[in-house]
PDB file of C-alpha atoms and ligand atoms in Angstrom:
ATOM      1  CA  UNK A1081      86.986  85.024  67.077  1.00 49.00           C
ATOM      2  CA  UNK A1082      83.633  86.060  68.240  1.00 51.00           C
ATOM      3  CA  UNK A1083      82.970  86.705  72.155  1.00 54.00           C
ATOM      4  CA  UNK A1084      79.846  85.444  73.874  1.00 57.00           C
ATOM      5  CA  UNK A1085      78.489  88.186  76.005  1.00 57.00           C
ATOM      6  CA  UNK A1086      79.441  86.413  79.011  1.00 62.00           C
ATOM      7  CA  UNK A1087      82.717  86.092  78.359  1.00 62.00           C
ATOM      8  CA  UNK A1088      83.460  89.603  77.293  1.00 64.00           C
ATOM      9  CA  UNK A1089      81.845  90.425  80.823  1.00 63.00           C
ATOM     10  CA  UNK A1090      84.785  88.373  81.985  1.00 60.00           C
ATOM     11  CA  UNK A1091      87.704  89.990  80.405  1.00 60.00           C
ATOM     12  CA  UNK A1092      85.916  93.400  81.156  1.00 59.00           C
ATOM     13  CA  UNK A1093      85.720  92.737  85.062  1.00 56.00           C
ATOM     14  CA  UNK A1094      89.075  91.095  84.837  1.00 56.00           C
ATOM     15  CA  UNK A1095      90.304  93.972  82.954  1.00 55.00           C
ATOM     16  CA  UNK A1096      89.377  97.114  85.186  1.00 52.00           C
ATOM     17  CA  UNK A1097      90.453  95.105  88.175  1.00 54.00           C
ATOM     18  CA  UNK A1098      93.699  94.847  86.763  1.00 59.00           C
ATOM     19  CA  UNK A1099      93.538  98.799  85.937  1.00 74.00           C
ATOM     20  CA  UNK A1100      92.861  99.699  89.944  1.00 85.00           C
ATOM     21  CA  UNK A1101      96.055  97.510  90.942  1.00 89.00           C
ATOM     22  CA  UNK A1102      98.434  99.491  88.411  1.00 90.00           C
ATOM     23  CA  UNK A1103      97.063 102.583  90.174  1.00 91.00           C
ATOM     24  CA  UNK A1104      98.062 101.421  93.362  1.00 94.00           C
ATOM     25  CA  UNK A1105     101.312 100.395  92.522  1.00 96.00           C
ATOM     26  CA  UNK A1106     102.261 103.807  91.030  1.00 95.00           C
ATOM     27  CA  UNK A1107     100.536 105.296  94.022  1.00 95.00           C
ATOM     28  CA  UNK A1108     103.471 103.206  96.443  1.00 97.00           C
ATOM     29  CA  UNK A1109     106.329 104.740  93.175  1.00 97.00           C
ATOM     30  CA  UNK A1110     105.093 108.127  94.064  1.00 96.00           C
ATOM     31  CA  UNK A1111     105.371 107.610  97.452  1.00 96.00           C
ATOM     32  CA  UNK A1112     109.195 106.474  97.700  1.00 97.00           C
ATOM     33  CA  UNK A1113     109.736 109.292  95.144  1.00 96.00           C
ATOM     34  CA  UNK A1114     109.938 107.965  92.093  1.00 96.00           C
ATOM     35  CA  UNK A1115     108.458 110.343  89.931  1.00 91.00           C
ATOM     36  CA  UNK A1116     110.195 110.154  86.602  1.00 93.00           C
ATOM     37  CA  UNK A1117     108.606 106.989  85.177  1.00 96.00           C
ATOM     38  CA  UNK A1118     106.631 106.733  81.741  1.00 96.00           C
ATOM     39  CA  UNK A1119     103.576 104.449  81.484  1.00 94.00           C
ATOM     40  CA  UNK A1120     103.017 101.434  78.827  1.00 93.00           C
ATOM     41  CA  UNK A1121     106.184 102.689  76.522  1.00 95.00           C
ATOM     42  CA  UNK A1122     105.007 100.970  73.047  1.00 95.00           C
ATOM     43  CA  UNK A1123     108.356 101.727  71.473  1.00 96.00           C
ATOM     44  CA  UNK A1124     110.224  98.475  74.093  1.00 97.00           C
ATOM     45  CA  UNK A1125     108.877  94.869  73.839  1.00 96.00           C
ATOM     46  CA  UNK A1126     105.761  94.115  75.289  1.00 96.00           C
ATOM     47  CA  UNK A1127     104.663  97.626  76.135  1.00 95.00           C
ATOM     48  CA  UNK A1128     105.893  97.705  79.990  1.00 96.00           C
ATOM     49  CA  UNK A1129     103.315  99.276  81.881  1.00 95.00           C
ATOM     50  CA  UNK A1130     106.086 101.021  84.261  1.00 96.00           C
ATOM     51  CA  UNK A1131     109.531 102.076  82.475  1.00 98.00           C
ATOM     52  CA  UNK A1132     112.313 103.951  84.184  1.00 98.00           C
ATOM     53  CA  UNK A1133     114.424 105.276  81.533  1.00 96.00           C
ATOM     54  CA  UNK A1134     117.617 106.761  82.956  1.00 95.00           C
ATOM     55  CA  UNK A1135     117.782 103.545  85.890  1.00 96.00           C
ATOM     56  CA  UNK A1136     116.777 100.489  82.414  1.00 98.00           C
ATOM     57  CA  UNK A1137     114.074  99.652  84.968  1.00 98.00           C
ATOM     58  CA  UNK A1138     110.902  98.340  83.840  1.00 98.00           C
ATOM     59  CA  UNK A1139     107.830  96.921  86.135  1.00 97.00           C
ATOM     60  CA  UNK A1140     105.831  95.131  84.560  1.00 96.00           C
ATOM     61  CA  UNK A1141     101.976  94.609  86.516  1.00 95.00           C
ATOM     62  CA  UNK A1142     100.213  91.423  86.153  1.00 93.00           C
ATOM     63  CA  UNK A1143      96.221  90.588  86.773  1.00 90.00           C
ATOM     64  CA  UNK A1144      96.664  86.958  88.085  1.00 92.00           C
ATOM     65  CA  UNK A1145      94.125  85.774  86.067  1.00 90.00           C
ATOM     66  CA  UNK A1146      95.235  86.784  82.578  1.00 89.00           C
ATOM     67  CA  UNK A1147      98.869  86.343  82.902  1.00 93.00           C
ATOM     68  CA  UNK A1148      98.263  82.680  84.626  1.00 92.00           C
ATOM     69  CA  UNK A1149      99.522  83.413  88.030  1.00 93.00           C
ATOM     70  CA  UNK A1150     100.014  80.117  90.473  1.00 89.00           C
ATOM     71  CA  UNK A1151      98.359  81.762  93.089  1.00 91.00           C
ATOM     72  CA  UNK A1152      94.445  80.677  93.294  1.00 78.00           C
ATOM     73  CA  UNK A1153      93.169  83.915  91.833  1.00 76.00           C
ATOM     74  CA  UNK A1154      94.802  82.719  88.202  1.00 73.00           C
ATOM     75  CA  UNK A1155      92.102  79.857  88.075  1.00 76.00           C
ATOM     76  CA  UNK A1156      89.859  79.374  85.155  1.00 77.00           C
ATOM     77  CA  UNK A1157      86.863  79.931  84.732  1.00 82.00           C
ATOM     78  CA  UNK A1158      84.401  76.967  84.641  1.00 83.00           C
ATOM     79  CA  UNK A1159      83.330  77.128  81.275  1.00 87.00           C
ATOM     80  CA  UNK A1160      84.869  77.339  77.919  1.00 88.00           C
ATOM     81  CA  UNK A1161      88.097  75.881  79.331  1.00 87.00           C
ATOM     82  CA  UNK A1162      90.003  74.882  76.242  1.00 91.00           C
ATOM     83  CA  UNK A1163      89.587  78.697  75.086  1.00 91.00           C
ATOM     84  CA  UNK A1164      90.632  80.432  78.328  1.00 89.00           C
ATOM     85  CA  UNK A1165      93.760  77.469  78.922  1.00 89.00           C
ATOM     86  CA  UNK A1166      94.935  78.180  75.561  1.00 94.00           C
ATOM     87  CA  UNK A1167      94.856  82.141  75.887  1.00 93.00           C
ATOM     88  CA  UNK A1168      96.145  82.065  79.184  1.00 93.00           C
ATOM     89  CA  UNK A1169      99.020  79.660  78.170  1.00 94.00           C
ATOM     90  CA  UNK A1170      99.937  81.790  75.146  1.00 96.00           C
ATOM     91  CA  UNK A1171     100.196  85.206  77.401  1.00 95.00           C
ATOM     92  CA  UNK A1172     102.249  82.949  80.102  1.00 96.00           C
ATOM     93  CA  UNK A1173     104.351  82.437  77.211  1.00 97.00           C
ATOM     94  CA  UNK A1174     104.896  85.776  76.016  1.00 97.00           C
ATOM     95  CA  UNK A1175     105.606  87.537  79.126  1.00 97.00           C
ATOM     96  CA  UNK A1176     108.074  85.364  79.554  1.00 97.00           C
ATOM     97  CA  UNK A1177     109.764  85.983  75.993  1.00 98.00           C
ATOM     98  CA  UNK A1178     109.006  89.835  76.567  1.00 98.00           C
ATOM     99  CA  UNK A1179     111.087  89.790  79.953  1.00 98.00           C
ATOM    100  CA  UNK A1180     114.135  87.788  78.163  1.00 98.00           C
ATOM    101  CA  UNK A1181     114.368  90.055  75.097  1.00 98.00           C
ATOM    102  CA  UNK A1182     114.374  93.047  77.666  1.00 98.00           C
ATOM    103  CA  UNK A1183     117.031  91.451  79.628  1.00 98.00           C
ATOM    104  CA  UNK A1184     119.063  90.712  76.463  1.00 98.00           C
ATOM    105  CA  UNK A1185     118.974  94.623  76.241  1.00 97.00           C
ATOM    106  CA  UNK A1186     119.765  94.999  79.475  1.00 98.00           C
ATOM    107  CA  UNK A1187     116.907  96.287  81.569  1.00 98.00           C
ATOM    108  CA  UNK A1188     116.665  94.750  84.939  1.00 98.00           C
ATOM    109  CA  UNK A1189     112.558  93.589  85.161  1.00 98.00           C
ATOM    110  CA  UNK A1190     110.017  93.245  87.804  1.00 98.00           C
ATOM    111  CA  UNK A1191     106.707  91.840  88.279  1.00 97.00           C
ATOM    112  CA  UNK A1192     104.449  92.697  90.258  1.00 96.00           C
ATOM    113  CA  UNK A1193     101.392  90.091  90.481  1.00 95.00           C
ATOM    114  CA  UNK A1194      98.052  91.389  90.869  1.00 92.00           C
ATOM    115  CA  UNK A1195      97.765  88.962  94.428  1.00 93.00           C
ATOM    116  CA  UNK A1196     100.750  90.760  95.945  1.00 94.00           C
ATOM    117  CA  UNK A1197      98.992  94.167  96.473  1.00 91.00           C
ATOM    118  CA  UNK A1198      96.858  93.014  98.950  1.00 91.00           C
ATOM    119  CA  UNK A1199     100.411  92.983 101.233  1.00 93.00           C
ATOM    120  CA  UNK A1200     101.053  96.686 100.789  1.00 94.00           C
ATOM    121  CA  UNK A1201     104.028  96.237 103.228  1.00 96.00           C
ATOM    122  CA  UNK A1202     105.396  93.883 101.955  1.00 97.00           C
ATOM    123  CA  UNK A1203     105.190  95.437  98.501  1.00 97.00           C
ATOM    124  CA  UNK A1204     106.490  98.429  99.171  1.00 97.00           C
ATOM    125  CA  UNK A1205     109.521  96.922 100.363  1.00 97.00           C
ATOM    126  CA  UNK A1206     110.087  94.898  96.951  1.00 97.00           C
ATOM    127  CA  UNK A1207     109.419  97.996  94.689  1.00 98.00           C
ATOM    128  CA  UNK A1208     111.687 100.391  96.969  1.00 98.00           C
ATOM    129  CA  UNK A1209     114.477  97.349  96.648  1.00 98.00           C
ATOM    130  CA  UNK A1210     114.354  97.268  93.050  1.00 98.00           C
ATOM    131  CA  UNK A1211     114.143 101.292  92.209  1.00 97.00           C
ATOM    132  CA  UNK A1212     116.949 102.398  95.008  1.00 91.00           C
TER     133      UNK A1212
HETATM  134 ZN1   ZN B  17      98.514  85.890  91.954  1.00 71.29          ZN
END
């Protein structure tokens, strides 16, 4: 399929936004120790962008927008809204086959949604829960 301009200025914004929020979250790892984590393993299902290895923990980071978060910031975009439902529904739907094969084999899953790291508190606390 062939992108307007406009809308691959979308997914690029959406994109690098996305990139600054995994960098925060592995800033918070580092910071409650966790240093022995591997990024976007393409060998497991859906490429986690966070895998612990030795704990079969995997965090998974989410832009709100692309992985059709309930929160506001996952709205579409007021044009071209068959196109964007469609994609959005189809990554909803795969994220949430990704995180049941993983679970099949055992690794315990979190997501972390783009919206959350504006609480850095908060978030902290949920990602030193699920790595202690
Ligand atoms: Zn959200």
């Amino acid at each position: 399929m062939k992108c307007s301009p406009q809308r691959s200025h979308i997914m690029r914004s959406v994109k690098s936004k996305n990139t600054g929020v995994e960098i925060l979250v592995r800033g918070i790892i580092r910071s409650l120790g966790f240093r022995h984590y591997r990024l976007n393993v393409k060998t497991l299902t859906g490429k986690p962008d966070i895998v612990f290895r030795k704990a079969k923990k995997i965090i998974f980071v989410h832009g709100c927008f692309w992985h059709g978060h309930d929160c506001g910031k996952g709205n579409l975009p007021k044009s071209n809204i068959p196109f964007w439902d469609e994609k959005i529904s189809r990554n909803k739907a795969r994220d949430l086959k990704v995180i049941e094969k993983l679970e099949s084999e055992e690794w315990q899953c979190l997501t972390i949604w783009q919206c959350e790291t504006k609480e850095t508190d908060a978030l902290t606390n949920r990602l030193s829960e699920f790595l202690k």
